[in-house]
Short mmCIF file of C-alpha atoms in Angstrom, two decimals:
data_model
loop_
_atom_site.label_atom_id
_atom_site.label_comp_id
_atom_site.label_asym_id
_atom_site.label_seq_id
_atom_site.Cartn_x
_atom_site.Cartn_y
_atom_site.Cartn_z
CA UNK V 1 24.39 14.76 -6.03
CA UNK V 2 26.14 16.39 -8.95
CA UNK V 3 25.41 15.81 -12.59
CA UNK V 4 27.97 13.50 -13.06
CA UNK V 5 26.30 11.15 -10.10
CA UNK V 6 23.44 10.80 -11.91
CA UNK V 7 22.58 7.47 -14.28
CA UNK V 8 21.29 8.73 -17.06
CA UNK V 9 20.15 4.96 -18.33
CA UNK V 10 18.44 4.15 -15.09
CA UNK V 11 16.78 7.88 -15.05
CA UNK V 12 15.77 7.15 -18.56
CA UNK V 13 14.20 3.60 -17.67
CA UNK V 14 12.68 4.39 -14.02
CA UNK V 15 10.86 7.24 -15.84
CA UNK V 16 9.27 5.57 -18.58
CA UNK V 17 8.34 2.80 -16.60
CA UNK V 18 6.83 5.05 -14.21
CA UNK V 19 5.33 7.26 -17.09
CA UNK V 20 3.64 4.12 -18.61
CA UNK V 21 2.14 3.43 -15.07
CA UNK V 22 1.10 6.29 -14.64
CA UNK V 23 -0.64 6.08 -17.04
CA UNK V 24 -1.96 2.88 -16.71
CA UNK V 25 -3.78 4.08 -13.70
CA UNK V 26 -5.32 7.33 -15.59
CA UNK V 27 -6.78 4.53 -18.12
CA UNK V 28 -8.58 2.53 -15.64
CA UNK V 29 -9.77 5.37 -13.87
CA UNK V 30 -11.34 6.95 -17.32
CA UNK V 31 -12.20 3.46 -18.82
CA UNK V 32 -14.97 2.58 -16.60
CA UNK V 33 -17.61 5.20 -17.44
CA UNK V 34 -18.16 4.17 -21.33
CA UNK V 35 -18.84 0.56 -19.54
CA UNK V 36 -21.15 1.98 -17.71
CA UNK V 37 -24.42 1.11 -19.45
CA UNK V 38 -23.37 -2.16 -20.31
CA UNK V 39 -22.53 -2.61 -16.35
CA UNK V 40 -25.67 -1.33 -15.85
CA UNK V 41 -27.84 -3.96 -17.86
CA UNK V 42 -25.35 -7.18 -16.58
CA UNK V 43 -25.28 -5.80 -13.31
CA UNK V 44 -29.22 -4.45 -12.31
CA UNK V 45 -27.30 -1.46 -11.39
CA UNK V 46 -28.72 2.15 -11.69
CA UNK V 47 -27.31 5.74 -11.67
CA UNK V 48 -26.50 6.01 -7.85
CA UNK V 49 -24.20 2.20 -8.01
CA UNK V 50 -22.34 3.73 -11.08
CA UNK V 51 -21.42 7.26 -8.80
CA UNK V 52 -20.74 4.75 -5.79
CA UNK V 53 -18.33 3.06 -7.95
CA UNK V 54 -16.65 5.81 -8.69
CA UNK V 55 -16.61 7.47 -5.44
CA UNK V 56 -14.99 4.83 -3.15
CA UNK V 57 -12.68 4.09 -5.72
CA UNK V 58 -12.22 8.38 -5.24
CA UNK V 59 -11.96 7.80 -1.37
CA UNK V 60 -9.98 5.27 -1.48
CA UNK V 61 -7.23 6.47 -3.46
CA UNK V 62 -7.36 9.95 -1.48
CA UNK V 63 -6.97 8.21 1.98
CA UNK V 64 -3.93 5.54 0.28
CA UNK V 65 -2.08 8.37 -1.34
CA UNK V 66 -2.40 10.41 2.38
CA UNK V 67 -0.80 7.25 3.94
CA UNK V 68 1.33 5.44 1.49
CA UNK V 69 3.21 8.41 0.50
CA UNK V 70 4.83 8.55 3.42
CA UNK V 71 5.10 4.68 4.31
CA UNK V 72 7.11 4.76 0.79
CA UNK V 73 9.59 6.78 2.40
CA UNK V 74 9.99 4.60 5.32
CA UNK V 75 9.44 1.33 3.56
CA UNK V 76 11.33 2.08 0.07
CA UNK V 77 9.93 3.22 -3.14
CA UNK V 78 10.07 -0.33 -5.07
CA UNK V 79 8.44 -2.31 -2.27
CA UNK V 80 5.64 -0.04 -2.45
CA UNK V 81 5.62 0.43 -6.42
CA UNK V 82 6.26 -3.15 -6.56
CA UNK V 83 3.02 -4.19 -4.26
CA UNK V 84 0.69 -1.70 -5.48
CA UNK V 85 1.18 -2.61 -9.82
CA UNK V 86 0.81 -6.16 -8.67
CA UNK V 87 -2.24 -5.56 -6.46
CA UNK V 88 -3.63 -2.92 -8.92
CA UNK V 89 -3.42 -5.87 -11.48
CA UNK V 90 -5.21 -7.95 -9.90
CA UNK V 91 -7.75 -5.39 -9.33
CA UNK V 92 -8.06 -4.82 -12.97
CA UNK V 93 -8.93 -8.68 -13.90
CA UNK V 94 -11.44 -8.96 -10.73
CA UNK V 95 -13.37 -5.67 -11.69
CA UNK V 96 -14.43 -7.81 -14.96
CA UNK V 97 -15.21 -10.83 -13.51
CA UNK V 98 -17.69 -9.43 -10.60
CA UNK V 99 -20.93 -10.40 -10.07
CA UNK V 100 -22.42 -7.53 -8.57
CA UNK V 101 -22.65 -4.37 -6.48
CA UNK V 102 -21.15 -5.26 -3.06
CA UNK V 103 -18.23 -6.88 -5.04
CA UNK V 104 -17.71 -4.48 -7.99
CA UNK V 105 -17.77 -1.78 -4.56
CA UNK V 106 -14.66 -3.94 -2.66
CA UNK V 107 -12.69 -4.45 -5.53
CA UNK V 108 -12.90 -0.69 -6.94
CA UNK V 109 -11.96 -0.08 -2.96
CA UNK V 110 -9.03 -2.11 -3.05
CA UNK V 111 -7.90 -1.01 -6.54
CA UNK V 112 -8.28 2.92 -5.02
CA UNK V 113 -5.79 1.90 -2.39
CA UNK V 114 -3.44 0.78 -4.57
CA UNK V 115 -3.42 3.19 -6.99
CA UNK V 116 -3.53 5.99 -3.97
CA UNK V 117 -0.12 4.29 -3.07
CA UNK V 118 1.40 3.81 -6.68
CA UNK V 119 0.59 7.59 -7.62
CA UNK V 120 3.11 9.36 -4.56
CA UNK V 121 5.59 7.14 -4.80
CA UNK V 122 6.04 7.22 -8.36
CA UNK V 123 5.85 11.03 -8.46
CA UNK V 124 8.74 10.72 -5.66
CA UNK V 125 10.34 8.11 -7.38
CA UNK V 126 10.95 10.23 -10.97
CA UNK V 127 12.23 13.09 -8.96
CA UNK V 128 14.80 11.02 -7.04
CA UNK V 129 16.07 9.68 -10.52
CA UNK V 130 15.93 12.77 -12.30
CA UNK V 131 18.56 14.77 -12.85
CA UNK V 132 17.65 18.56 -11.49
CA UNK V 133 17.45 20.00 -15.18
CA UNK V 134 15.49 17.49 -15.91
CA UNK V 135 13.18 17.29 -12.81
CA UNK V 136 10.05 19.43 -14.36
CA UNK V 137 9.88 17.97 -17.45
CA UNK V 138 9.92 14.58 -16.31
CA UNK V 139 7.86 14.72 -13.80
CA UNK V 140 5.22 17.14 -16.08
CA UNK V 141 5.24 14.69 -18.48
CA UNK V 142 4.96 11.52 -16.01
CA UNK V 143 1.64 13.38 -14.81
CA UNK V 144 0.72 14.12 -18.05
CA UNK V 145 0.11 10.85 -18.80
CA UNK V 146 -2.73 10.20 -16.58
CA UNK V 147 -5.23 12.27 -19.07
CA UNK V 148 -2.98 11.08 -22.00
CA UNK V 149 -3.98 7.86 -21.82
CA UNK V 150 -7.13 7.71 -19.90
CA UNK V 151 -9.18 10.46 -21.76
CA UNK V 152 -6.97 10.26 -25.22
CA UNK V 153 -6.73 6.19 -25.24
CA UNK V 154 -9.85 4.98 -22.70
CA UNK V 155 -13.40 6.34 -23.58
CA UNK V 156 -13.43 6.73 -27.66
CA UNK V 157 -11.69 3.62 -28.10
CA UNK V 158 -14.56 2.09 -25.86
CA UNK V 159 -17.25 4.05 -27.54
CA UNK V 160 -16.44 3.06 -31.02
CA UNK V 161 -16.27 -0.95 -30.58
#
């Protein structure tokens, strides 16, 4: 594609979506731990549950983004992007609402597979709409917002309530 193929509106839009996200999944993935003791006293859980939790969600999100990555090039990027926000979601509400260890562990197993499968295919997805000059920077920033708001937005807003 040349320069002039490119929409600069949709480029615009599909990477601040994807940037916001993104980020999104860096904030749940950072948010948990300042919940942690308060998990820990609603929960009966001790120090090994809370490295559990974060392991399989770990695994899970390793294996996805090993898999989806590639089923979003065979399947389409929105289908996937699509399916995994919605699913990831869902994910989100339920990891409140458990009621203990064996269902805090499925949930954080399911919400690993779907943000395994958002975090390819979005990368993917920002390079396809990106312009070549502007490839890097979008996509550097798009990652960048992972820590942004996970570590920046997550823990000390937790922490301080």
């Amino acid at each position: 594609m040349t320069t002039k193929e490119y929409d600069i509106r949709y480029e615009r839009s599909a990477f601040l979506l994807l940037s916001l996200g993104f980020g999104l999944v860096g904030l749940d993935r950072w948010i948990i731990s300042p919940l942690f003791p308060s998990m820990m006293k609603e929960l009966g859980l001790d120090y090994q549950d809370l490295g559990n939790i974060i392991g399989v969600l770990g695994l899970a999100w390793g294996c996805s983004s090993l898999l989806m990555g590639g089923l979003s090039d065979r399947l389409g990027r929105r289908k996937v992007l699509v399916g995994s926000i919605v699913f990831f979601s869902v994910c989100s509400l339920l990891t409140g609402m458990v009621g203990g260890l064996v269902s805090l562990l499925l949930v954080r197993v399911v919400m690993g597979v779907t943000e395994g499968a958002f975090s390819p295919t979005a990368v993917a997805a920002t390079a396809e709409a990106s312009r070549p000059e502007r490839r890097g920077l979008n996509m550097g920033i798009q990652q960048s917002t992972f820590a942004l708001f996970g570590v920046g937005l997550g823990p000390d807003r937790v922490t301080r309530a």
